[in-house]
Structures are given as C-alpha cells and as structure tokens.
Amino acid sequence: MLDTSARLLRLLSLLQTRKEWSGADLAERLNITTRTVRRDVDRLRELGYPVDGTVGVGGGYQLGAGAEMPPLLLDDQEVLAVALGLGAGATASVAGLEEAGVRAMSKLRQVMPSRLRHRLDSLQVDATPTRVPASQVDAAVLSDVAAVCHRHERLRFDYRARDGAESRREVEPYRLVRSGLRWYLLAWDLSRDDWRSFRVDRLTPKIPTGPRFTPRDLPEGDAAAFVARSIGSVYRQATARVRIHSPLEQVAEMVDSAWGEVESGDVNSCEVALFGQSLTSIARWLYAFDADFTVISPAELRDECRDVADYHLKVAERYRNA
C-alpha cells in the first residue's frame, strides 16, 4: 500500500484524469477503503485543492474550478509518451511549433526523475531528414479553427480547391480530423446545404467569426469515418473492371480497399474493380500485379494501356541507343 503522501499525489492525479470518480472506484484504484478515500479527500481540501463531493447512489468526487492547480502529474509511462512524442516531431504537419516543442522538452527534462531521463536518453535515435509536408498547417490557423468548433460559432473562410479554384465559404464547423499528415475540417456548408470536408492548409479564416449555432447530427458514423469516405471519393473519379490472370488469393493480398475490390475469381484468375483519379493512373497501376490481364470495361482503358506501353518502349529504346 502507498504511504500517505504518495497516495495523496496518486489520488490527485486520478482526479485530474476523469470528470467524476465514485468513492468505490477510487478505493479500488488506490487499494484502500472508501473510508480512507474520504479522509484523503479531506486532506486535499485542507491543502487548498477544491474537491467537490456528492452523496447518494450517483454520488462521487470531482475537482472543482477556481483554484490554482499544480503542474501536471504524470506517471512514468505518460512522461515517456509525451517526451517521445515531442522528440519524434509529432507536430511535423503543423508549422510554427518547432521551438515550442524544444522548450517543452527542456522543461519536461528538468522535472523528470533521473531514472526517466536515463530511460529517455537510451531511446535517442538519429533520423534521416524529411521534406516539409506540402500540406503543413499553420499552428495559429489550426488553433483558431479548433476554437470555433469548440464554441459552436459559424466560420467564414477563403478556400482553394484541389484544382486551384478559389471561393468564399461559410460553414458550421463540426470537428477537426487528422488523416496522415493532413488536417481536415468537417463542417456543414451553408451554401451547399450539405456536409463537406475541407483541407485546413487550403483555407484562410476570416475574423470575426459568425453567430453561435446548435450542432447538427452527422447522418451516420463519426467524423473520422466521414472524412475518410470523403477523401476516398476523390480517388474514385475513374473506375474500371479488369480480369487479372493470377490466383485470387495472390491478387487479394495486393488490393487495398481504398483503390480496388476483388469481385470474383479462382485459382487461375479473378475480376477486380479498380478506382483512380483517371484511367491513365489505373493503367499504370496494372503493371504492379506482374501478371497478364484483360480489360473488361471501359474500352478506353485499353487505349490508355497501349499509350503506357508505348511510352515504356520509347524509354527502353532511348537507353538502348544511348
């Protein structure tokens, strides 16, 4: 069992992680009785920590507002998780936080127990340089968009579409979603009267923000799933059906649901539905199967395949004669 001082710190840490705790849950986590929990809560109150308590079946404890709180209380695994996240450049998709990350790491190391500093030092690795992501988002813009999502305020912004077209949009922002290194805003577009997702690196917020609104319910799924479907639709502007002359089991391992579906097949061949931004991109992908294939539809894909083949023949001839 923890001694009293360590137990009080652990109790305070637990109260910070959840809005409300029942006395029984706290007793179980701390391996003490509910009576001891009540005494420890009284000690925290004597030390100036605002711990509110309610009685009855739904009663419990929660930290109150309006008092100075101590620095974050993190356990060993949480400290390492934060430090490694900072050290690994977790904010690579957000511009303007590099120096802040270094400062945060320095402050964290100062308050780390020596045993954790040694563990962190043993995990230091070298990394190869990478390009700055083309979709890097300014930290201030990301913060502003997150704020209007939280406050349920309308947002106006200038938006640059994938084809370069620019427009002014007014939306009811719902939530920020991160996909890979890109950030998206899921929102109800007032002019389109429908849900839309916007790349945050392509929008420029306009201040002041609009009036408050009551958030709408998503038609189905969660925000991340909605954005994933929206992103996928961009890569399904062209579709084709092809018979790959290779065993179904082998082809199925290569097909990702984001750009293809295996529809039928056997040990000799299988039919695959392929999606892409264009028939040209689909024609190029077919080479990856390393097998003969027959284009079922559309007929235009056959012409694209011939063009791709002619291009590679010309390149081969150029190098042969060089």
XYZ file of N, CA, C and O in Angstrom, residues 10-104:
380
model
N -1.206 10.412 -5.850
C -1.867 9.493 -6.778
C -3.359 9.809 -6.865
O -3.944 9.800 -7.957
N -3.971 10.128 -5.736
C -5.387 10.490 -5.727
C -5.622 11.753 -6.545
O -6.560 11.835 -7.349
N -4.763 12.752 -6.364
C -4.889 13.990 -7.115
C -4.724 13.741 -8.612
O -5.444 14.305 -9.448
N -3.783 12.869 -8.956
C -3.565 12.522 -10.358
C -4.793 11.855 -10.960
O -5.202 12.161 -12.083
N -5.417 10.951 -10.212
C -6.617 10.276 -10.700
C -7.763 11.275 -10.898
O -8.483 11.209 -11.900
N -7.918 12.198 -9.965
C -8.989 13.180 -10.079
C -8.821 14.076 -11.306
O -9.792 14.614 -11.829
N -7.574 14.241 -11.755
C -7.317 15.061 -12.936
C -7.670 14.340 -14.235
O -7.838 14.967 -15.272
N -7.764 13.013 -14.206
C -7.954 12.256 -15.444
C -9.397 12.006 -15.806
O -9.683 11.585 -16.918
N -10.332 12.236 -14.881
C -11.732 11.953 -15.158
C -12.584 13.033 -14.514
O -12.244 13.563 -13.461
N -13.717 13.333 -15.139
C -14.589 14.383 -14.610
C -15.108 14.025 -13.227
O -15.197 14.881 -12.347
N -15.470 12.766 -13.031
C -16.009 12.364 -11.742
C -15.634 10.920 -11.430
O -15.591 10.070 -12.311
N -15.333 10.675 -10.143
C -14.987 9.334 -9.656
C -15.934 8.972 -8.513
O -16.232 9.810 -7.663
N -16.350 7.720 -8.485
C -17.079 7.253 -7.307
C -16.069 6.888 -6.237
O -14.902 6.577 -6.531
N -16.502 6.921 -4.973
C -15.597 6.551 -3.894
C -15.111 5.120 -4.033
O -13.941 4.811 -3.754
N -15.987 4.227 -4.514
C -15.609 2.822 -4.669
C -14.533 2.657 -5.737
O -13.586 1.863 -5.573
N -14.666 3.392 -6.853
C -13.654 3.297 -7.917
C -12.299 3.785 -7.424
O -11.253 3.177 -7.713
N -12.284 4.906 -6.707
C -11.027 5.424 -6.175
C -10.417 4.451 -5.169
O -9.195 4.226 -5.171
N -11.239 3.861 -4.328
C -10.742 2.907 -3.345
C -10.098 1.705 -4.028
O -9.032 1.224 -3.610
N -10.732 1.236 -5.113
C -10.191 0.079 -5.831
C -8.874 0.426 -6.508
O -7.919 -0.356 -6.469
N -8.804 1.614 -7.141
C -7.576 2.006 -7.830
C -6.425 2.225 -6.859
O -5.254 1.965 -7.193
N -6.714 2.712 -5.658
C -5.663 3.015 -4.683
C -5.425 1.881 -3.686
O -4.537 1.982 -2.833
N -6.267 0.833 -3.784
C -6.139 -0.314 -2.878
C -6.310 0.101 -1.415
O -5.525 -0.259 -0.537
N -7.349 0.910 -1.194
C -7.667 1.362 0.156
C -9.177 1.240 0.357
O -9.906 0.854 -0.562
N -9.662 1.590 1.537
C -11.096 1.552 1.806
C -11.744 2.868 1.412
O -11.065 3.908 1.278
N -13.064 2.851 1.240
C -13.775 4.089 0.921
C -13.679 5.091 2.068
O -13.699 6.304 1.841
N -13.547 4.584 3.279
C -13.390 5.474 4.431
C -12.071 6.247 4.315
O -12.009 7.451 4.589
N -11.001 5.517 3.895
C -9.704 6.186 3.721
C -9.771 7.194 2.592
O -9.135 8.258 2.645
N -10.544 6.866 1.543
C -10.723 7.818 0.443
C -11.315 9.118 0.970
O -10.852 10.213 0.635
N -12.337 9.001 1.819
C -12.960 10.211 2.373
C -11.969 11.032 3.192
O -11.927 12.264 3.104
N -11.133 10.346 3.973
C -10.129 11.070 4.774
C -9.109 11.757 3.875
O -8.704 12.899 4.131
N -8.679 11.049 2.811
C -7.686 11.644 1.904
C -8.265 12.840 1.156
O -7.567 13.834 0.901
N -9.528 12.763 0.797
C -10.168 13.900 0.136
C -10.206 15.093 1.083
O -9.944 16.246 0.681
N -10.499 14.842 2.354
C -10.491 15.931 3.338
C -9.107 16.542 3.458
O -8.968 17.773 3.601
N -8.049 15.718 3.393
C -6.677 16.248 3.468
C -6.392 17.148 2.263
O -5.748 18.199 2.395
N -6.817 16.724 1.067
C -6.603 17.551 -0.126
C -7.324 18.894 0.023
O -6.785 19.938 -0.378
N -8.506 18.877 0.586
C -9.233 20.130 0.787
C -8.502 21.038 1.762
O -8.437 22.261 1.567
N -7.909 20.434 2.816
C -7.147 21.221 3.785
C -5.924 21.852 3.138
O -5.467 22.926 3.543
N -5.385 21.188 2.099
C -4.225 21.721 1.384
C -4.614 22.750 0.328
O -3.739 23.298 -0.354
N -5.916 22.987 0.165
C -6.362 24.025 -0.767
C -6.859 23.535 -2.095
O -7.177 24.344 -2.985
N -6.952 22.207 -2.293
C -7.436 21.683 -3.566
C -8.957 21.561 -3.521
O -9.509 20.925 -2.603
N -9.671 22.169 -4.487
C -11.139 22.156 -4.454
C -11.699 20.821 -4.949
O -11.881 20.617 -6.147
N -11.999 19.927 -4.053
C -12.582 18.639 -4.406
C -14.048 18.664 -4.018
O -14.384 18.754 -2.832
N -14.922 18.607 -5.008
C -16.352 18.620 -4.755
C -16.845 17.186 -4.580
O -16.380 16.264 -5.262
N -17.794 16.994 -3.682
C -18.342 15.671 -3.444
C -19.853 15.696 -3.391
O -20.451 16.672 -2.929
N -20.470 14.640 -3.910
C -21.921 14.496 -3.844
C -22.241 13.152 -3.225
O -21.492 12.183 -3.382
N -23.364 13.096 -2.539
C -23.755 11.864 -1.860
C -24.892 11.199 -2.617
O -25.491 11.790 -3.516
N -25.175 9.965 -2.268
C -26.262 9.241 -2.903
C -25.752 8.201 -3.881
O -24.540 7.999 -4.042
N -26.708 7.550 -4.565
C -26.349 6.458 -5.491
C -25.422 6.950 -6.596
O -24.456 6.302 -6.976
N -25.691 8.133 -7.150
C -24.861 8.649 -8.238
C -23.772 9.583 -7.760
O -23.214 10.345 -8.550
N -23.474 9.553 -6.456
C -22.503 10.487 -5.910
C -21.069 10.127 -6.259
O -20.768 9.050 -6.738
N -20.185 11.090 -5.988
C -18.781 10.852 -6.256
C -17.967 12.096 -5.983
O -18.437 13.035 -5.329
N -16.727 12.120 -6.503
C -15.805 13.226 -6.268
C -15.328 13.781 -7.611
O -15.108 13.030 -8.580
N -15.123 15.080 -7.640
C -14.542 15.709 -8.819
C -13.819 16.977 -8.393
O -14.159 17.591 -7.384
N -12.809 17.352 -9.188
C -12.073 18.579 -8.908
C -12.937 19.780 -9.260
O -13.552 19.824 -10.323
N -12.972 20.742 -8.372
C -13.731 21.946 -8.629
C -12.903 22.968 -9.391
O -11.695 22.796 -9.607
N -13.539 24.036 -9.802
C -12.863 25.085 -10.560
C -12.531 26.258 -9.648
O -13.045 26.378 -8.546
N -11.621 27.119 -10.136
C -11.365 28.359 -9.435
C -10.178 28.355 -8.510
O -10.012 29.264 -7.716
N -9.317 27.335 -8.570
C -8.127 27.315 -7.709
C -6.905 26.985 -8.544
O -6.999 26.368 -9.601
N -5.750 27.429 -8.102
C -4.505 27.116 -8.785
C -4.197 25.630 -8.647
O -4.256 25.076 -7.556
N -3.886 24.981 -9.782
C -3.555 23.572 -9.748
C -2.043 23.402 -9.914
O -1.373 24.234 -10.518
N -1.484 22.331 -9.395
C -0.051 22.094 -9.515
C 0.298 21.670 -10.931
O -0.602 21.452 -11.748
N 1.581 21.546 -11.279
C 1.959 21.041 -12.593
C 1.323 19.679 -12.824
O 0.989 18.960 -11.897
N 1.159 19.329 -14.099
C 0.565 18.041 -14.445
C 1.267 16.898 -13.722
O 2.492 16.837 -13.673
N 0.458 15.997 -13.203
C 1.004 14.810 -12.558
C 0.941 13.666 -13.545
O -0.137 13.212 -13.916
N 2.093 13.207 -14.013
C 2.161 12.141 -14.994
C 2.894 10.950 -14.412
O 3.889 11.115 -13.700
N 2.413 9.750 -14.741
C 3.161 8.579 -14.302
C 4.322 8.332 -15.266
O 4.480 9.047 -16.266
N 5.146 7.320 -14.980
C 6.362 7.100 -15.764
C 6.067 6.910 -17.251
O 6.723 7.501 -18.112
N 5.060 6.087 -17.562
C 4.744 5.808 -18.960
C 4.223 7.058 -19.658
O 4.542 7.298 -20.828
N 3.446 7.876 -18.946
C 2.921 9.103 -19.550
C 4.031 10.106 -19.833
O 4.032 10.773 -20.877
N 4.984 10.211 -18.930
C 6.116 11.117 -19.147
C 6.893 10.700 -20.383
O 7.245 11.521 -21.242
N 7.187 9.402 -20.518
C 7.930 8.924 -21.678
C 7.142 9.116 -22.962
O 7.706 9.462 -24.010
N 5.831 8.908 -22.900
C 4.998 9.078 -24.091
C 5.047 10.523 -24.578
O 5.195 10.788 -25.782
N 4.938 11.471 -23.651
C 4.987 12.882 -24.022
C 6.359 13.252 -24.577
O 6.486 13.918 -25.609
N 7.409 12.798 -23.899
C 8.771 13.140 -24.322
C 9.088 12.564 -25.691
O 9.657 13.239 -26.551
N 8.727 11.307 -25.914
C 8.996 10.682 -27.207
C 8.173 11.328 -28.312
O 8.635 11.466 -29.445
N 6.942 11.750 -27.978
C 6.125 12.446 -28.968
C 6.766 13.748 -29.396
O 6.818 14.074 -30.583
N 7.301 14.497 -28.437
C 7.992 15.745 -28.763
C 9.268 15.482 -29.550
O 9.562 16.154 -30.538
N 10.021 14.488 -29.108
C 11.292 14.199 -29.757
C 11.151 13.645 -31.147
O 12.016 13.826 -31.997
N 10.042 12.958 -31.407
C 9.837 12.349 -32.720
C 9.255 13.316 -33.729
O 8.986 12.952 -34.862
N 9.047 14.557 -33.312
C 8.498 15.542 -34.245
C 7.049 15.270 -34.559
O 6.640 15.246 -35.717
N 6.248 15.052 -33.513
C 4.839 14.726 -33.705
C 4.077 15.850 -34.373
O 2.977 15.652 -34.860
N 4.646 17.082 -34.369
C 3.938 18.217 -34.962
C 4.444 18.542 -36.356
O 4.327 19.660 -36.821
N 5.001 17.547 -37.066
C 5.561 17.803 -38.385
C 4.536 18.379 -39.350
O 4.894 19.104 -40.272
N 3.260 18.065 -39.179
C 2.237 18.580 -40.084
C 1.727 19.947 -39.665
O 0.841 20.500 -40.314
N 2.256 20.503 -38.573
C 1.833 21.813 -38.084
C 3.042 22.731 -38.028
O 4.046 22.412 -37.378
N 2.962 23.876 -38.704
C 4.083 24.817 -38.742
C 4.024 25.764 -37.559
O 2.948 26.122 -37.090
N 5.193 26.184 -37.073
C 5.255 27.190 -36.030
C 5.348 26.647 -34.621
O 5.293 27.412 -33.664
N 5.500 25.321 -34.470
C 5.579 24.744 -33.136
C 6.942 24.122 -32.829
O 7.116 23.529 -31.772
N 7.891 24.257 -33.768
C 9.182 23.598 -33.575
C 9.883 24.098 -32.315
O 10.315 23.308 -31.472
N 9.998 25.430 -32.165
C 10.685 25.988 -30.994
C 9.907 25.693 -29.722
O 10.492 25.423 -28.673
N 8.570 25.744 -29.799
C 7.756 25.440 -28.625
C 7.982 24.002 -28.173
O 8.032 23.716 -26.970
N 8.147 23.096 -29.139
C 8.404 21.706 -28.799
C 9.730 21.534 -28.086
O 9.839 20.764 -27.123
N 10.748 22.265 -28.555
C 12.067 22.191 -27.912
C 11.993 22.733 -26.488
O 12.551 22.157 -25.547
N 11.280 23.856 -26.304
C 11.155 24.436 -24.958
C 10.407 23.488 -24.028
O 10.784 23.315 -22.860
N 9.329 22.894 -24.534
C 8.552 21.966 -23.713
C 9.387 20.764 -23.310
O 9.328 20.299 -22.164
